[in-house]
mmCIF file of C-alpha atoms in Angstrom:
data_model
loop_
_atom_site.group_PDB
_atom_site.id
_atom_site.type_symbol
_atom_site.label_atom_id
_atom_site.label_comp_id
_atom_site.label_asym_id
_atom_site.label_seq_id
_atom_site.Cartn_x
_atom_site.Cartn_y
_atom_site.Cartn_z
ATOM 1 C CA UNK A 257 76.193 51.769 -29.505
ATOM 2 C CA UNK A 258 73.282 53.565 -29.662
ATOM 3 C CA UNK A 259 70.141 52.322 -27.636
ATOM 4 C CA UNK A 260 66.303 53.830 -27.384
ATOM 5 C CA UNK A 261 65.783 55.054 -23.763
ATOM 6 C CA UNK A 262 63.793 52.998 -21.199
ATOM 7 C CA UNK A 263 61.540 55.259 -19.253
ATOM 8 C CA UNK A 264 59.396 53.521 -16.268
ATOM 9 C CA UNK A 265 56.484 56.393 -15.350
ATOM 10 C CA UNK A 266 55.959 55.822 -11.720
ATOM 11 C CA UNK A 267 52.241 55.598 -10.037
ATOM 12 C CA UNK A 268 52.962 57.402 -6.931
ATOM 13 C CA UNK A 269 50.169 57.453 -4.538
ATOM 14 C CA UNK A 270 49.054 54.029 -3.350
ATOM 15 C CA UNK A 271 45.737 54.852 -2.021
ATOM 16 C CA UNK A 272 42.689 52.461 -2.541
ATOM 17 C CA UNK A 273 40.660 55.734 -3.389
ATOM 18 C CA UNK A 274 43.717 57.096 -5.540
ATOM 19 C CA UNK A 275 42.852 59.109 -8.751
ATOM 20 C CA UNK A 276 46.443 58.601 -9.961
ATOM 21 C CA UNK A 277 45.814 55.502 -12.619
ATOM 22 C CA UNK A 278 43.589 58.136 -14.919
ATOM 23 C CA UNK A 279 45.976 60.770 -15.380
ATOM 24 C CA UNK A 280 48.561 58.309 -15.336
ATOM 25 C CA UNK A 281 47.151 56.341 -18.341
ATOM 26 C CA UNK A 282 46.666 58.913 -20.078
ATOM 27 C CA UNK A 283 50.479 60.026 -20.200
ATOM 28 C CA UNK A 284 51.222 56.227 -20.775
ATOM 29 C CA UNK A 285 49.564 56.716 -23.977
ATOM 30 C CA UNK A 286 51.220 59.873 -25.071
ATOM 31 C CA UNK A 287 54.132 57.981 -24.634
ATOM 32 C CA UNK A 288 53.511 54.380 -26.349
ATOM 33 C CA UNK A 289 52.582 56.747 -29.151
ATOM 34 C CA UNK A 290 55.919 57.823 -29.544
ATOM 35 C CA UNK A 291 59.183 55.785 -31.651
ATOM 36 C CA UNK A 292 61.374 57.688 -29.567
ATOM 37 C CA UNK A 293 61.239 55.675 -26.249
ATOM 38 C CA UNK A 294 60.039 52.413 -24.429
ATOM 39 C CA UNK A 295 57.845 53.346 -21.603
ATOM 40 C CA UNK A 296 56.544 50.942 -18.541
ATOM 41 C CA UNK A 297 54.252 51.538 -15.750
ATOM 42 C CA UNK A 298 55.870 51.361 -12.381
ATOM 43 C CA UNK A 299 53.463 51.212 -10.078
ATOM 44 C CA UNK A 300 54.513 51.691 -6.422
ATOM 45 C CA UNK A 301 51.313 49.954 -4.953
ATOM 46 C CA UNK A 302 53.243 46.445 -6.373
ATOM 47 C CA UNK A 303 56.090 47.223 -4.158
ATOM 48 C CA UNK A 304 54.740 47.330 -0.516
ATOM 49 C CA UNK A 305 57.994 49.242 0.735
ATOM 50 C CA UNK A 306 58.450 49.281 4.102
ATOM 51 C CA UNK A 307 59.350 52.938 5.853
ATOM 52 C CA UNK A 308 63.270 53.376 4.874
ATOM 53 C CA UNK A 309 64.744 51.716 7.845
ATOM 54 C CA UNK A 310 68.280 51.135 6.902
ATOM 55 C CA UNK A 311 71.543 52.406 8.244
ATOM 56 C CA UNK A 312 72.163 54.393 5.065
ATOM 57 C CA UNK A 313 71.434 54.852 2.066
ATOM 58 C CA UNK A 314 72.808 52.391 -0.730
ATOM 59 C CA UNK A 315 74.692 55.205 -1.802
ATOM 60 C CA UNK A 316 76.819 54.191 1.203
ATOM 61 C CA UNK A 317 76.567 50.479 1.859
ATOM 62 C CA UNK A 318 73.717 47.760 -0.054
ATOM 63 C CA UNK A 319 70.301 47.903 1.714
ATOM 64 C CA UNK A 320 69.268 45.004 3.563
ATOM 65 C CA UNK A 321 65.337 44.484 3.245
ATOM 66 C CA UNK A 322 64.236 42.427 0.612
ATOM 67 C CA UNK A 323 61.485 44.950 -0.753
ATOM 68 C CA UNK A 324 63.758 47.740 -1.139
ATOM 69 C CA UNK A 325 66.751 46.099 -2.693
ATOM 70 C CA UNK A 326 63.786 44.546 -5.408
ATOM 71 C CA UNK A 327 62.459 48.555 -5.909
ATOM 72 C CA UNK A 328 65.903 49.292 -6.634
ATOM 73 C CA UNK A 329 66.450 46.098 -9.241
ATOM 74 C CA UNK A 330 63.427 47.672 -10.851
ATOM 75 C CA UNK A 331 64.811 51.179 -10.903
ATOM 76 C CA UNK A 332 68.114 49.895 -12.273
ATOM 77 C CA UNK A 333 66.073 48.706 -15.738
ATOM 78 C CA UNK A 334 65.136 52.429 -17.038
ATOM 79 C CA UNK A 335 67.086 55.560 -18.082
ATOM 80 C CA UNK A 336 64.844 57.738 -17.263
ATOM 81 C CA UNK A 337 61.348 58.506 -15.012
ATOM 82 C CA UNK A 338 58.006 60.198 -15.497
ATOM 83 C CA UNK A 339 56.147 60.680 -11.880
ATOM 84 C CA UNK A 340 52.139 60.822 -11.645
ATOM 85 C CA UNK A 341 52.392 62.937 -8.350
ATOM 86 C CA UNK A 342 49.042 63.909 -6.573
ATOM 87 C CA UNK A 343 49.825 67.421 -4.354
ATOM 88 C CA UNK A 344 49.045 66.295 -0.552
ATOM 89 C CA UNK A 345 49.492 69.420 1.114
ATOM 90 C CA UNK A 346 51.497 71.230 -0.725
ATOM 91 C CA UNK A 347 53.802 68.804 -0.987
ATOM 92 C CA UNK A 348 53.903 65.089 -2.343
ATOM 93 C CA UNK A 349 53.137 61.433 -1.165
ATOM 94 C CA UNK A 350 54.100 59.693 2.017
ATOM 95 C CA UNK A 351 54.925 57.052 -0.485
ATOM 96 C CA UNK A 352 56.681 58.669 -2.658
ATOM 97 C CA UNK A 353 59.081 60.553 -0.547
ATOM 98 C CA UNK A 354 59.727 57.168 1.193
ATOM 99 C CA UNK A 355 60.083 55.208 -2.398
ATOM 100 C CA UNK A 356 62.734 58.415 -3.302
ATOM 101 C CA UNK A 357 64.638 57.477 0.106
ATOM 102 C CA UNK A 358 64.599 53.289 -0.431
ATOM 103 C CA UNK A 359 67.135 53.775 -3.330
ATOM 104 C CA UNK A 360 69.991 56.211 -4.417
ATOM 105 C CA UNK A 361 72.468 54.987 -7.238
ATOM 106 C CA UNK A 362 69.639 53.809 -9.638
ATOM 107 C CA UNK A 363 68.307 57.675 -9.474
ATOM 108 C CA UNK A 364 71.849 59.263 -10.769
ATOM 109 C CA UNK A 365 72.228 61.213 -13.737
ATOM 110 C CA UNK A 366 68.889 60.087 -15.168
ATOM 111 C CA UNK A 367 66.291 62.778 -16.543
ATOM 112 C CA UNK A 368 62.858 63.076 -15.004
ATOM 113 C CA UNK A 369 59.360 64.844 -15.433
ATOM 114 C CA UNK A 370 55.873 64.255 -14.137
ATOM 115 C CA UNK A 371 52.223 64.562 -14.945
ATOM 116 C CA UNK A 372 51.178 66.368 -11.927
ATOM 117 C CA UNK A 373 47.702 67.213 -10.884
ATOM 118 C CA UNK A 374 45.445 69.063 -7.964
ATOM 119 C CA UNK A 375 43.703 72.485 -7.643
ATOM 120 C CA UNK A 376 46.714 74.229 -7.989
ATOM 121 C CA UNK A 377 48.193 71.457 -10.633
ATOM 122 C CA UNK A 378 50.177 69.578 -8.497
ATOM 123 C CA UNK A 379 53.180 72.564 -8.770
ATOM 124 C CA UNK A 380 54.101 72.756 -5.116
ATOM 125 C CA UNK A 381 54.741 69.328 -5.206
ATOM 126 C CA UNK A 382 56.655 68.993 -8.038
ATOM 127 C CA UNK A 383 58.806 71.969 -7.049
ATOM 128 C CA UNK A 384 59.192 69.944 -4.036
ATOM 129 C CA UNK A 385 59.875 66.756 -6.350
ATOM 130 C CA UNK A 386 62.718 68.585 -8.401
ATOM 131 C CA UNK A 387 64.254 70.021 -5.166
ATOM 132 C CA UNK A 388 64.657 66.285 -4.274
ATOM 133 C CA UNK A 389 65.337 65.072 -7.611
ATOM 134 C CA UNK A 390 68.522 67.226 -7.578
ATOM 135 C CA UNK A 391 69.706 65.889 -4.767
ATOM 136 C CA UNK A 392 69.376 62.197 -5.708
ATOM 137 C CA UNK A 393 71.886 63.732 -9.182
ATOM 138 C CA UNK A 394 68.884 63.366 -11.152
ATOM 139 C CA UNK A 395 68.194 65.336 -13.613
ATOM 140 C CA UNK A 396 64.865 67.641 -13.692
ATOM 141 C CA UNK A 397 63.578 68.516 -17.058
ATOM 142 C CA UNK A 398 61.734 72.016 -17.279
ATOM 143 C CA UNK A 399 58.481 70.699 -19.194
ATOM 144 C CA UNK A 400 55.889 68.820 -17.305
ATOM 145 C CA UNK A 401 52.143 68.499 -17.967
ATOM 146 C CA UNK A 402 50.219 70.516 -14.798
ATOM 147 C CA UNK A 403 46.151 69.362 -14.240
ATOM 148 C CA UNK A 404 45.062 72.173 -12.439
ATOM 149 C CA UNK A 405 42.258 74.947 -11.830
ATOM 150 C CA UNK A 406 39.227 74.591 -14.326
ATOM 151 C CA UNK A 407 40.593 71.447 -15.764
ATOM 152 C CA UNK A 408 41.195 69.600 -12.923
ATOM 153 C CA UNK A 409 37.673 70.530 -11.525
ATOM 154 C CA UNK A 410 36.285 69.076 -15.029
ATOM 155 C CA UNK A 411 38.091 65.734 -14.468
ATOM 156 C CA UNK A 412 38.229 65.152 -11.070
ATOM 157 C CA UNK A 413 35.583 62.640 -9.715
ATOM 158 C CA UNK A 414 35.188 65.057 -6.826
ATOM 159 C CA UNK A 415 33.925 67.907 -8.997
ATOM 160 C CA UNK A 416 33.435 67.242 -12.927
ATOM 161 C CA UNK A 417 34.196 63.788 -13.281
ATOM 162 C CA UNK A 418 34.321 64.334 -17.008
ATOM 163 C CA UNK A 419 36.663 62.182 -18.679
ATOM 164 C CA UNK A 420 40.444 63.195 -19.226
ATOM 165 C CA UNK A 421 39.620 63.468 -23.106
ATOM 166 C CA UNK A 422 37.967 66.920 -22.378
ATOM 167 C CA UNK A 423 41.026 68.151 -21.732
ATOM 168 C CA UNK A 424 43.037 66.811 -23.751
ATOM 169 C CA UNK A 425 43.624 69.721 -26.024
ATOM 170 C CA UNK A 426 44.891 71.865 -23.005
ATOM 171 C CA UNK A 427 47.310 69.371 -21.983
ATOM 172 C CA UNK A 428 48.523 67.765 -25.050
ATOM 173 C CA UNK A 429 51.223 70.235 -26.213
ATOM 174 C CA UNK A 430 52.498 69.986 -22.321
ATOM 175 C CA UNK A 431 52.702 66.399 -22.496
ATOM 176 C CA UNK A 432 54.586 66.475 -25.775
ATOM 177 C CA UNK A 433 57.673 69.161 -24.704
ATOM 178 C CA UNK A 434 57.735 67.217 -21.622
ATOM 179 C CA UNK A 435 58.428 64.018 -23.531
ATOM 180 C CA UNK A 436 60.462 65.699 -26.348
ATOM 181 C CA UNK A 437 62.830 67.447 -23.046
ATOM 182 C CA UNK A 438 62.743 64.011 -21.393
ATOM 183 C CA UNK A 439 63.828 61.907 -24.397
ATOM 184 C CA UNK A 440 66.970 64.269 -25.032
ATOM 185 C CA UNK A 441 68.244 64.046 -21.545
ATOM 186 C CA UNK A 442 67.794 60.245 -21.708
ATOM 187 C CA UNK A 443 69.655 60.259 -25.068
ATOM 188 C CA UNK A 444 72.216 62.824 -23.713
ATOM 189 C CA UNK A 445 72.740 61.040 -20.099
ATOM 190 C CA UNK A 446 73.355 57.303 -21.713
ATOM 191 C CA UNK A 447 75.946 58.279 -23.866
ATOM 192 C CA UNK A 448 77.850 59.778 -20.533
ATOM 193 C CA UNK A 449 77.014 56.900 -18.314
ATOM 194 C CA UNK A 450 78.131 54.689 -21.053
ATOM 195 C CA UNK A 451 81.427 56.580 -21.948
ATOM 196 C CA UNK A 452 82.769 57.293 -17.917
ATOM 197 C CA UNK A 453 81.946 53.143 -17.889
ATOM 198 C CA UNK A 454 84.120 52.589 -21.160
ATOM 199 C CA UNK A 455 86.466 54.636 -19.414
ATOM 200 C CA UNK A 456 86.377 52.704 -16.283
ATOM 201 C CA UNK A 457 86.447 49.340 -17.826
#
């Protein structure tokens, strides 16, 4: 039986002095626009996860610590995720790499794309996302919405501080063929999940 996809979009830098919640927002609303999907915010600040400290991954053997086996619970709900990933030197959060590492089953075969922002857009660290993404058997869409260069500078509190709505027009069609790629996958990766379980049963 058919099912709408459940899509969390993950707040991924926990800083008090994060910019994250604007851009992040403002996908959340591209998406609650839609028919096509339920979306929740996931927002990692709620999670307080310790550094991964366990003997393996839950791939392997079930994780011990409380506040990762909880982050996992939460993963477990969606069929799909949409990152808000800040680019902190070239690369991405402290907290998200360590948030990637805390679980491993609830990432497989489930489609993923970000909103992904800094000077240069936040691309280095989504390449560096994907890279991981494919090794957790996710699957990496090719659409994503990039905030970078001019329009960055206009929104950013630490430059423009204009609000996201003056660039809406240049992000818009982004946000749209990310959603459109991600909703596909979702569609695409339940019914396999669901048939190799019918198959299993």
């Amino acid at each position: 039986m058919s099912r709408t996809p459940r899509i969390a979009l993950i707040v991924t830098s926990t800083r008090d002095s994060r910019w994250a919640d604007v851009p992040a927002q403002w996908m959340l609303e591209q998406a609650k626009a839609r028919t096509d999907m339920e979306i929740e915010l996931v927002d990692l600040k709620d999670f307080d996860l310790p550094l991964f400290n366990e003997p393996a991954s839950n791939m392997w053997m079930p994780s011990s610590d409380p506040a990762a086996v909880k982050w996992q619970e939460k993963l477990a709900e969606f069929d799909g995720f949409i990152f808000s990933v800040a680019e902190y030197n070239h690369s991405i959060s402290g907290a998200l790499k360590n948030a990637l590492d805390q679980a491993y089953n609830e990432w497989v075969r489930k489609p993923m794309t970000a909103i992904a922002y800094g000077s240069m857009g936040g691309t280095r660290a989504l390449e560096h996302l994907r890279h991981i993404a494919i090794e957790l058997q996710m699957v990496p869409v090719r659409s994503a919405v990039h905030i970078g260069g001019a329009d960055f500078f206009t929104v950013h509190p630490m430059a423009g501080g204009k609000p996201l709505s003056e660039i809406e027009a240049n992000i818009a069609p982004a946000a749209t063929a990310a959603l459109d790629d991600l909703v596909w996958w979702a569609n695409t990766t339940i019914a396999a999940r669901d048939a190799e379980a019918a198959k299993a049963a």
